[in-house]
mmCIF file of C-alpha atoms and ligand atoms in Angstrom:
data_model
loop_
_atom_site.group_PDB
_atom_site.id
_atom_site.type_symbol
_atom_site.label_atom_id
_atom_site.label_comp_id
_atom_site.label_asym_id
_atom_site.label_seq_id
_atom_site.Cartn_x
_atom_site.Cartn_y
_atom_site.Cartn_z
ATOM 1 C CA UNK A 1 38.632 20.816 -26.763
ATOM 2 C CA UNK A 2 40.429 23.316 -24.540
ATOM 3 C CA UNK A 3 38.593 25.809 -22.375
ATOM 4 C CA UNK A 4 40.743 28.860 -21.730
ATOM 5 C CA UNK A 5 39.709 30.579 -18.531
ATOM 6 C CA UNK A 6 39.855 34.295 -17.880
ATOM 7 C CA UNK A 7 42.881 35.298 -15.813
ATOM 8 C CA UNK A 8 40.570 36.204 -12.917
ATOM 9 C CA UNK A 9 38.414 33.049 -13.072
ATOM 10 C CA UNK A 10 37.576 31.937 -9.536
ATOM 11 C CA UNK A 11 37.878 28.451 -8.002
ATOM 12 C CA UNK A 12 34.075 28.351 -7.725
ATOM 13 C CA UNK A 13 33.736 29.002 -11.457
ATOM 14 C CA UNK A 14 36.272 26.258 -12.220
ATOM 15 C CA UNK A 15 34.474 23.800 -9.917
ATOM 16 C CA UNK A 16 31.173 24.670 -11.561
ATOM 17 C CA UNK A 17 32.525 23.957 -15.066
ATOM 18 C CA UNK A 18 34.076 20.685 -13.912
ATOM 19 C CA UNK A 19 30.777 19.606 -12.352
ATOM 20 C CA UNK A 20 28.801 20.408 -15.488
ATOM 21 C CA UNK A 21 31.263 18.538 -17.699
ATOM 22 C CA UNK A 22 31.065 15.521 -15.383
ATOM 23 C CA UNK A 23 27.269 15.625 -15.754
ATOM 24 C CA UNK A 24 27.705 15.442 -19.533
ATOM 25 C CA UNK A 25 29.953 12.371 -19.127
ATOM 26 C CA UNK A 26 32.937 14.371 -20.386
ATOM 27 C CA UNK A 27 36.359 14.202 -18.758
ATOM 28 C CA UNK A 28 37.621 17.603 -17.599
ATOM 29 C CA UNK A 29 41.381 17.867 -16.982
ATOM 30 C CA UNK A 30 42.370 21.055 -15.239
ATOM 31 C CA UNK A 31 45.831 22.406 -16.024
ATOM 32 C CA UNK A 32 46.895 25.308 -13.831
ATOM 33 C CA UNK A 33 49.616 27.171 -15.683
ATOM 34 C CA UNK A 34 51.609 30.129 -14.425
ATOM 35 C CA UNK A 35 49.587 32.628 -16.442
ATOM 36 C CA UNK A 36 46.320 30.829 -17.099
ATOM 37 C CA UNK A 37 44.230 27.880 -16.120
ATOM 38 C CA UNK A 38 43.041 25.638 -18.930
ATOM 39 C CA UNK A 39 40.498 22.854 -18.838
ATOM 40 C CA UNK A 40 41.019 20.083 -21.360
ATOM 41 C CA UNK A 41 37.784 18.364 -22.279
ATOM 42 C CA UNK A 42 38.044 14.754 -23.358
ATOM 43 C CA UNK A 43 35.145 12.595 -24.445
ATOM 44 C CA UNK A 44 32.771 11.943 -27.302
ATOM 45 C CA UNK A 45 33.298 14.485 -30.052
ATOM 46 C CA UNK A 46 29.572 15.121 -30.678
ATOM 47 C CA UNK A 47 28.835 15.773 -27.031
ATOM 48 C CA UNK A 48 31.808 18.146 -26.800
ATOM 49 C CA UNK A 49 30.751 20.022 -29.930
ATOM 50 C CA UNK A 50 27.227 20.537 -28.637
ATOM 51 C CA UNK A 51 28.137 21.460 -25.068
ATOM 52 C CA UNK A 52 27.604 25.186 -24.322
ATOM 53 C CA UNK A 53 31.192 25.602 -23.156
ATOM 54 C CA UNK A 54 31.433 29.306 -23.953
ATOM 55 C CA UNK A 55 28.401 30.051 -21.826
ATOM 56 C CA UNK A 56 30.023 29.170 -18.496
ATOM 57 C CA UNK A 57 31.062 32.077 -16.270
ATOM 58 C CA UNK A 58 34.841 32.519 -16.213
ATOM 59 C CA UNK A 59 35.398 31.189 -19.741
ATOM 60 C CA UNK A 60 37.377 33.354 -22.136
ATOM 61 C CA UNK A 61 37.743 31.105 -25.152
ATOM 62 C CA UNK A 62 37.168 27.564 -26.387
ATOM 63 C CA UNK A 63 39.524 25.957 -28.906
ATOM 64 C CA UNK A 64 39.806 22.516 -30.451
ATOM 65 C CA UNK A 65 42.980 20.523 -29.676
ATOM 66 C CA UNK A 66 44.235 19.821 -33.162
ATOM 67 C CA UNK A 67 46.709 17.081 -32.261
ATOM 68 C CA UNK A 68 45.456 13.490 -31.994
ATOM 69 C CA UNK A 69 47.080 13.326 -28.562
ATOM 70 C CA UNK A 70 45.352 15.700 -26.185
ATOM 71 C CA UNK A 71 46.665 15.583 -22.618
ATOM 72 C CA UNK A 72 50.235 15.162 -23.890
ATOM 73 C CA UNK A 73 50.003 18.238 -26.116
ATOM 74 C CA UNK A 74 51.404 21.702 -25.506
ATOM 75 C CA UNK A 75 47.963 23.017 -26.359
ATOM 76 C CA UNK A 76 46.731 21.410 -23.153
ATOM 77 C CA UNK A 77 49.775 22.329 -21.060
ATOM 78 C CA UNK A 78 52.249 24.950 -22.146
ATOM 79 C CA UNK A 79 54.816 24.546 -19.371
ATOM 80 C CA UNK A 80 57.238 21.621 -19.335
ATOM 81 C CA UNK A 81 56.143 18.840 -17.002
ATOM 82 C CA UNK A 82 58.261 18.077 -13.979
ATOM 83 C CA UNK A 83 57.937 14.924 -11.881
ATOM 84 C CA UNK A 84 59.280 13.758 -8.570
ATOM 85 C CA UNK A 85 61.024 10.383 -8.567
ATOM 86 C CA UNK A 86 61.744 10.468 -4.829
ATOM 87 C CA UNK A 87 64.921 11.093 -2.811
ATOM 88 C CA UNK A 88 64.902 14.700 -4.003
ATOM 89 C CA UNK A 89 65.193 13.799 -7.673
ATOM 90 C CA UNK A 90 62.986 15.849 -9.956
ATOM 91 C CA UNK A 91 62.884 15.174 -13.683
ATOM 92 C CA UNK A 92 61.866 17.705 -16.329
ATOM 93 C CA UNK A 93 61.511 21.460 -16.137
ATOM 94 C CA UNK A 94 65.286 21.917 -16.244
ATOM 95 C CA UNK A 95 66.161 18.889 -14.076
ATOM 96 C CA UNK A 96 68.115 16.055 -15.658
ATOM 97 C CA UNK A 97 67.516 12.368 -14.946
ATOM 98 C CA UNK A 98 70.821 10.538 -14.883
ATOM 99 C CA UNK A 99 69.646 6.948 -14.989
ATOM 100 C CA UNK A 100 72.282 4.228 -14.748
ATOM 101 C CA UNK A 101 72.739 0.611 -13.778
ATOM 102 C CA UNK A 102 73.129 -2.836 -15.284
ATOM 103 C CA UNK A 103 70.755 -4.178 -17.930
ATOM 104 C CA UNK A 104 69.684 -6.961 -15.565
ATOM 105 C CA UNK A 105 69.827 -7.345 -11.800
ATOM 106 C CA UNK A 106 72.072 -10.365 -11.245
ATOM 107 C CA UNK A 107 72.682 -10.427 -7.490
ATOM 108 C CA UNK A 108 72.881 -7.941 -4.629
ATOM 109 C CA UNK A 109 76.656 -7.784 -4.488
ATOM 110 C CA UNK A 110 77.099 -6.845 -8.155
ATOM 111 C CA UNK A 111 74.201 -4.369 -8.156
ATOM 112 C CA UNK A 112 75.505 -2.666 -5.011
ATOM 113 C CA UNK A 113 78.990 -2.419 -6.474
ATOM 114 C CA UNK A 114 77.688 -0.862 -9.712
ATOM 115 C CA UNK A 115 75.226 1.402 -7.892
ATOM 116 C CA UNK A 116 77.944 2.783 -5.587
ATOM 117 C CA UNK A 117 80.085 3.656 -8.562
ATOM 118 C CA UNK A 118 77.365 5.299 -10.636
ATOM 119 C CA UNK A 119 76.056 7.257 -7.662
ATOM 120 C CA UNK A 120 79.536 8.514 -6.852
ATOM 121 C CA UNK A 121 79.821 9.617 -10.485
ATOM 122 C CA UNK A 122 76.569 11.614 -10.211
ATOM 123 C CA UNK A 123 73.793 9.242 -11.351
ATOM 124 C CA UNK A 124 70.552 10.081 -9.567
ATOM 125 C CA UNK A 125 68.260 7.160 -10.529
ATOM 126 C CA UNK A 126 69.297 3.515 -10.262
ATOM 127 C CA UNK A 127 68.024 1.164 -12.881
ATOM 128 C CA UNK A 128 68.145 -2.603 -13.263
ATOM 129 C CA UNK A 129 65.886 -5.135 -14.956
ATOM 130 C CA UNK A 130 64.122 -7.855 -12.966
ATOM 131 C CA UNK A 131 61.810 -8.825 -15.827
ATOM 132 C CA UNK A 132 63.793 -8.905 -19.057
ATOM 133 C CA UNK A 133 62.212 -8.967 -22.522
ATOM 134 C CA UNK A 134 64.605 -11.287 -24.354
ATOM 135 C CA UNK A 135 64.477 -12.206 -28.022
ATOM 136 C CA UNK A 136 65.172 -15.834 -27.166
ATOM 137 C CA UNK A 137 63.097 -17.777 -24.643
ATOM 138 C CA UNK A 138 66.327 -19.586 -23.711
ATOM 139 C CA UNK A 139 68.119 -16.391 -22.619
ATOM 140 C CA UNK A 140 68.194 -15.197 -18.986
ATOM 141 C CA UNK A 141 64.743 -13.756 -18.266
ATOM 142 C CA UNK A 142 65.610 -11.840 -15.081
ATOM 143 C CA UNK A 143 65.321 -12.658 -11.374
ATOM 144 C CA UNK A 144 61.692 -11.527 -11.094
ATOM 145 C CA UNK A 145 60.520 -10.752 -7.563
ATOM 146 C CA UNK A 146 63.934 -11.624 -6.114
ATOM 147 C CA UNK A 147 65.454 -8.996 -8.390
ATOM 148 C CA UNK A 148 62.909 -6.390 -7.330
ATOM 149 C CA UNK A 149 63.800 -6.982 -3.677
ATOM 150 C CA UNK A 150 67.483 -6.556 -4.434
ATOM 151 C CA UNK A 151 66.835 -3.355 -6.369
ATOM 152 C CA UNK A 152 64.768 -1.909 -3.511
ATOM 153 C CA UNK A 153 67.375 -2.862 -0.918
ATOM 154 C CA UNK A 154 70.229 -1.280 -2.888
ATOM 155 C CA UNK A 155 68.175 1.834 -3.652
ATOM 156 C CA UNK A 156 67.349 2.219 0.039
ATOM 157 C CA UNK A 157 70.924 1.654 1.124
ATOM 158 C CA UNK A 158 72.251 4.291 -1.284
ATOM 159 C CA UNK A 159 69.218 6.582 -0.969
ATOM 160 C CA UNK A 160 68.532 6.539 -4.684
ATOM 161 C CA UNK A 161 65.178 6.245 -6.438
ATOM 162 C CA UNK A 162 64.946 3.099 -8.551
ATOM 163 C CA UNK A 163 63.308 2.238 -11.855
ATOM 164 C CA UNK A 164 62.684 -1.142 -13.442
ATOM 165 C CA UNK A 165 60.800 -2.602 -16.374
ATOM 166 C CA UNK A 166 57.281 -3.963 -16.108
ATOM 167 C CA UNK A 167 56.328 -6.256 -18.996
ATOM 168 C CA UNK A 168 52.834 -7.424 -18.222
ATOM 169 C CA UNK A 169 49.706 -5.914 -16.630
ATOM 170 C CA UNK A 170 49.831 -8.789 -14.110
ATOM 171 C CA UNK A 171 53.221 -7.580 -12.858
ATOM 172 C CA UNK A 172 52.160 -3.981 -12.200
ATOM 173 C CA UNK A 173 51.013 -4.531 -8.619
ATOM 174 C CA UNK A 174 54.221 -6.339 -7.693
ATOM 175 C CA UNK A 175 56.572 -3.840 -9.337
ATOM 176 C CA UNK A 176 54.592 -0.995 -7.753
ATOM 177 C CA UNK A 177 55.513 -2.428 -4.325
ATOM 178 C CA UNK A 178 59.243 -2.302 -4.916
ATOM 179 C CA UNK A 179 60.045 0.373 -7.470
ATOM 180 C CA UNK A 180 59.784 4.168 -7.465
ATOM 181 C CA UNK A 181 59.022 4.258 -11.181
ATOM 182 C CA UNK A 182 58.017 1.967 -14.034
ATOM 183 C CA UNK A 183 59.880 1.421 -17.262
ATOM 184 C CA UNK A 184 57.881 0.241 -20.256
ATOM 185 C CA UNK A 185 60.186 -1.295 -22.818
ATOM 186 C CA UNK A 186 60.285 -0.716 -26.558
ATOM 187 C CA UNK A 187 58.601 -4.050 -27.240
ATOM 188 C CA UNK A 188 55.645 -3.121 -25.061
ATOM 189 C CA UNK A 189 55.144 0.461 -26.180
ATOM 190 C CA UNK A 190 51.818 -0.487 -27.741
ATOM 191 C CA UNK A 191 50.716 -2.989 -25.132
ATOM 192 C CA UNK A 192 47.628 -0.914 -24.475
ATOM 193 C CA UNK A 193 46.431 -2.990 -21.532
ATOM 194 C CA UNK A 194 49.779 -2.466 -19.842
ATOM 195 C CA UNK A 195 49.661 1.272 -20.569
ATOM 196 C CA UNK A 196 46.204 1.570 -19.021
ATOM 197 C CA UNK A 197 47.288 -0.463 -15.995
ATOM 198 C CA UNK A 198 50.312 1.729 -15.162
ATOM 199 C CA UNK A 199 48.043 4.667 -15.941
ATOM 200 C CA UNK A 200 46.089 3.762 -12.827
ATOM 201 C CA UNK A 201 49.132 3.963 -10.558
ATOM 202 C CA UNK A 202 50.762 7.038 -9.069
ATOM 203 C CA UNK A 203 54.343 6.446 -10.102
ATOM 204 C CA UNK A 204 56.324 8.004 -12.943
ATOM 205 C CA UNK A 205 56.415 5.858 -16.066
ATOM 206 C CA UNK A 206 59.331 5.951 -18.492
ATOM 207 C CA UNK A 207 57.855 4.909 -21.818
ATOM 208 C CA UNK A 208 60.413 3.736 -24.378
ATOM 209 C CA UNK A 209 59.812 4.277 -28.058
ATOM 210 C CA UNK A 210 59.114 1.093 -29.981
ATOM 211 C CA UNK A 211 61.750 0.172 -32.519
ATOM 212 C CA UNK A 212 59.312 0.662 -35.409
ATOM 213 C CA UNK A 213 57.183 3.345 -33.821
ATOM 214 C CA UNK A 214 56.715 6.826 -35.233
ATOM 215 C CA UNK A 215 56.916 9.841 -32.942
ATOM 216 C CA UNK A 216 53.148 10.061 -33.232
ATOM 217 C CA UNK A 217 52.741 6.417 -32.170
ATOM 218 C CA UNK A 218 54.892 7.134 -29.106
ATOM 219 C CA UNK A 219 52.804 10.143 -28.143
ATOM 220 C CA UNK A 220 49.548 8.246 -28.619
ATOM 221 C CA UNK A 221 50.874 5.539 -26.290
ATOM 222 C CA UNK A 222 51.782 8.205 -23.731
ATOM 223 C CA UNK A 223 48.228 9.493 -24.118
ATOM 224 C CA UNK A 224 46.891 6.080 -23.013
ATOM 225 C CA UNK A 225 48.715 6.438 -19.687
ATOM 226 C CA UNK A 226 47.657 10.062 -19.246
ATOM 227 C CA UNK A 227 44.053 9.275 -20.163
ATOM 228 C CA UNK A 228 43.970 6.559 -17.495
ATOM 229 C CA UNK A 229 44.801 9.202 -14.894
ATOM 230 C CA UNK A 230 48.581 9.067 -14.424
ATOM 231 C CA UNK A 231 50.141 12.355 -15.486
ATOM 232 C CA UNK A 232 53.742 11.329 -14.850
ATOM 233 C CA UNK A 233 55.014 10.067 -18.178
ATOM 234 C CA UNK A 234 58.629 10.420 -19.298
ATOM 235 C CA UNK A 235 59.338 9.579 -22.937
ATOM 236 C CA UNK A 236 62.475 7.653 -23.837
ATOM 237 C CA UNK A 237 64.141 7.534 -27.239
ATOM 238 C CA UNK A 238 66.193 4.343 -27.573
ATOM 239 C CA UNK A 239 66.754 4.214 -31.306
ATOM 240 C CA UNK A 240 64.691 2.832 -34.143
ATOM 241 C CA UNK A 241 65.394 0.031 -36.602
ATOM 242 C CA UNK A 242 67.176 1.031 -39.775
ATOM 243 C CA UNK A 243 68.774 -0.658 -42.784
ATOM 244 C CA UNK A 244 72.245 0.081 -41.400
ATOM 245 C CA UNK A 245 73.608 -2.674 -39.192
ATOM 246 C CA UNK A 246 76.722 -0.801 -38.037
ATOM 247 C CA UNK A 247 74.865 0.297 -34.913
ATOM 248 C CA UNK A 248 72.250 -1.661 -32.956
ATOM 249 C CA UNK A 249 69.563 0.912 -33.766
ATOM 250 C CA UNK A 250 69.460 4.391 -35.258
ATOM 251 C CA UNK A 251 69.311 7.142 -32.643
ATOM 252 C CA UNK A 252 66.691 9.719 -33.610
ATOM 253 C CA UNK A 253 68.058 12.709 -31.716
ATOM 254 C CA UNK A 254 65.973 15.153 -33.731
ATOM 255 C CA UNK A 255 62.933 13.713 -31.985
ATOM 256 C CA UNK A 256 63.880 15.772 -28.914
ATOM 257 C CA UNK A 257 63.241 19.243 -30.371
ATOM 258 C CA UNK A 258 60.637 17.711 -32.683
ATOM 259 C CA UNK A 259 58.551 16.344 -29.798
ATOM 260 C CA UNK A 260 59.258 19.212 -27.424
ATOM 261 C CA UNK A 261 57.613 21.654 -29.805
ATOM 262 C CA UNK A 262 54.305 19.839 -29.420
ATOM 263 C CA UNK A 263 54.466 18.004 -26.110
ATOM 264 C CA UNK A 264 55.250 18.993 -22.517
ATOM 265 C CA UNK A 265 56.521 15.610 -21.282
ATOM 266 C CA UNK A 266 60.194 15.120 -20.351
ATOM 267 C CA UNK A 267 62.361 13.108 -22.738
ATOM 268 C CA UNK A 268 65.225 10.807 -21.761
ATOM 269 C CA UNK A 269 67.700 9.442 -24.284
ATOM 270 C CA UNK A 270 69.075 5.909 -24.056
ATOM 271 C CA UNK A 271 72.286 5.875 -26.098
ATOM 272 C CA UNK A 272 73.093 2.347 -24.833
ATOM 273 C CA UNK A 273 70.299 0.571 -26.692
ATOM 274 C CA UNK A 274 70.304 3.159 -29.483
ATOM 275 C CA UNK A 275 73.893 2.461 -30.519
ATOM 276 C CA UNK A 276 74.739 -0.824 -28.782
ATOM 277 C CA UNK A 277 78.357 0.362 -28.804
ATOM 278 C CA UNK A 278 80.361 1.630 -25.830
ATOM 279 C CA UNK A 279 82.595 3.638 -28.183
ATOM 280 C CA UNK A 280 79.588 5.676 -29.372
ATOM 281 C CA UNK A 281 77.647 6.035 -26.125
ATOM 282 C CA UNK A 282 79.618 8.957 -24.590
ATOM 283 C CA UNK A 283 79.350 11.225 -27.622
ATOM 284 C CA UNK A 284 75.643 10.463 -28.049
ATOM 285 C CA UNK A 285 75.068 11.101 -24.326
ATOM 286 C CA UNK A 286 76.623 14.558 -24.705
ATOM 287 C CA UNK A 287 74.675 15.217 -27.892
ATOM 288 C CA UNK A 288 71.480 14.321 -26.013
ATOM 289 C CA UNK A 289 72.063 17.064 -23.452
ATOM 290 C CA UNK A 290 72.877 19.516 -26.239
ATOM 291 C CA UNK A 291 69.678 18.523 -28.077
ATOM 292 C CA UNK A 292 67.625 19.491 -25.028
ATOM 293 C CA UNK A 293 66.901 16.061 -23.526
ATOM 294 C CA UNK A 294 65.805 15.859 -19.888
ATOM 295 C CA UNK A 295 68.039 12.959 -19.049
ATOM 296 C CA UNK A 296 70.245 10.145 -20.210
ATOM 297 C CA UNK A 297 69.904 6.444 -19.519
ATOM 298 C CA UNK A 298 73.112 4.423 -19.688
ATOM 299 C CA UNK A 299 73.843 0.770 -18.962
ATOM 300 C CA UNK A 300 76.870 0.293 -16.732
ATOM 301 C CA UNK A 301 78.493 -2.926 -15.532
ATOM 302 C CA UNK A 302 81.617 -3.474 -13.470
ATOM 303 C CA UNK A 303 82.344 -6.770 -15.271
ATOM 304 C CA UNK A 304 80.661 -6.534 -18.677
ATOM 305 C CA UNK A 305 82.170 -9.826 -19.835
ATOM 306 C CA UNK A 306 80.249 -11.609 -17.072
ATOM 307 C CA UNK A 307 76.987 -9.649 -17.515
ATOM 308 C CA UNK A 308 73.885 -11.773 -18.004
ATOM 309 C CA UNK A 309 72.474 -9.424 -20.630
ATOM 310 C CA UNK A 310 73.707 -6.573 -22.836
ATOM 311 C CA UNK A 311 77.294 -6.825 -21.527
ATOM 312 C CA UNK A 312 78.624 -5.875 -24.959
ATOM 313 C CA UNK A 313 77.143 -2.399 -24.717
ATOM 314 C CA UNK A 314 77.800 -1.673 -21.028
ATOM 315 C CA UNK A 315 80.119 1.147 -20.041
ATOM 316 C CA UNK A 316 82.627 0.448 -17.286
ATOM 317 C CA UNK A 317 82.091 2.561 -14.157
ATOM 318 C CA UNK A 318 85.191 4.628 -14.990
ATOM 319 C CA UNK A 319 83.917 5.335 -18.477
ATOM 320 C CA UNK A 320 80.572 6.336 -17.005
ATOM 321 C CA UNK A 321 82.258 8.667 -14.521
ATOM 322 C CA UNK A 322 84.151 10.331 -17.347
ATOM 323 C CA UNK A 323 81.085 10.977 -19.489
ATOM 324 C CA UNK A 324 79.129 12.117 -16.415
ATOM 325 C CA UNK A 325 81.825 14.706 -15.765
ATOM 326 C CA UNK A 326 81.417 16.005 -19.300
ATOM 327 C CA UNK A 327 77.621 15.935 -19.038
ATOM 328 C CA UNK A 328 77.854 18.024 -15.856
ATOM 329 C CA UNK A 329 79.821 20.651 -17.762
ATOM 330 C CA UNK A 330 77.287 20.661 -20.567
ATOM 331 C CA UNK A 331 74.398 20.819 -18.103
ATOM 332 C CA UNK A 332 75.841 24.069 -16.772
ATOM 333 C CA UNK A 333 76.187 25.499 -20.262
ATOM 334 C CA UNK A 334 72.502 24.752 -20.912
ATOM 335 C CA UNK A 335 71.389 25.936 -17.443
ATOM 336 C CA UNK A 336 70.174 22.490 -16.411
ATOM 337 C CA UNK A 337 70.334 21.002 -12.930
ATOM 338 C CA UNK A 338 71.404 17.473 -12.087
ATOM 339 C CA UNK A 339 69.584 16.818 -8.805
ATOM 340 C CA UNK A 340 71.517 14.796 -6.269
ATOM 341 C CA UNK A 341 69.786 11.691 -4.868
ATOM 342 C CA UNK A 342 69.692 11.955 -1.088
ATOM 343 C CA UNK A 343 67.797 10.878 2.014
ATOM 344 C CA UNK A 344 64.026 10.753 1.566
HETATM 345 C C1 PEP B 401 66.443 -2.302 -21.531
HETATM 346 O O1 PEP B 401 66.262 -1.125 -21.144
HETATM 347 O O2 PEP B 401 67.229 -3.086 -20.999
HETATM 348 C C2 PEP B 401 65.706 -2.734 -22.740
HETATM 349 C C3 PEP B 401 65.396 -3.995 -22.943
HETATM 350 O O3 PEP B 401 65.449 -1.703 -23.558
HETATM 351 P P1 PEP B 401 64.462 -1.586 -24.824
HETATM 352 O O4 PEP B 401 63.104 -1.901 -24.319
HETATM 353 O O5 PEP B 401 64.649 -0.177 -25.252
HETATM 354 O O6 PEP B 401 64.945 -2.564 -25.859
HETATM 355 MN MN1 MN B 402 69.525 -3.715 -21.875
#
């Protein structure tokens, strides 16, 4: 249920409503928009239905949230969400996340080399995997804590916020120590314990769409994080499985306007995992900006043939710089800003 407050509702009236809802064991979520303040009411349907919500001073209207996701819906928050990743990098609300780095962190020297190149090209968030979800248990699984330390050190040296994947609720505390943001991978999109765990942190979470997940499934997973208290969720489309094996996955670009109509969370596109092909990544990166995405996530490696994972789909730093140049032009056309990562 959404409580729409009168434009002149006072802070005391809002506090009073929140208190009363707490007493009823309901969860009030206050959303202060530019024009209006709304209070989303989450909890048991019967209790909500019977609560005298219209009777509170300051209330103008009470409406059901029709979507199965509540806090993620535009009904709850009309304005686009915007989150701070650190080092001056905002994402959403017209700010583009340019996330780049190798699939896996291999050693400090290689990560630093790649990070320098992508930052010079205009990337504003450095990414590298320390915990890698691999199809085979015999493949390189990532450097773990050692990798996190390297990522932090390189991020600090270059004054860039960093993001890395967390695969297990037991890793959340450790990753929280070293990374500015969490990535939840496609394979873990419905690991509900993991979603609730990152939901209790205060860092942005980039939630990747599962390879067989519907848009609705993705939004319900985002809702788990929001419901646990963390409002900073960025959705990531990385392609879904299809019958066509000519690309690694099938990039669902229509999900951007599709989701944006109903949901206020920023959306990043990952053309690297979506296509698996360096020859297709640049055009899909540009199409992502044109489709209204809030960022693009691209895997880059200075020596793809030596990469320990996903080398076949990595762009070379020069190729990344070229597509970044084109994305900058498109960003201007669409009145978007690419924040520059700088000193904290
Ligand atoms: C990755 O980002 O390296 C990755 C494993 O992606 P996904 O979870 O989308 O497969
Ligand atoms: Mn990868």
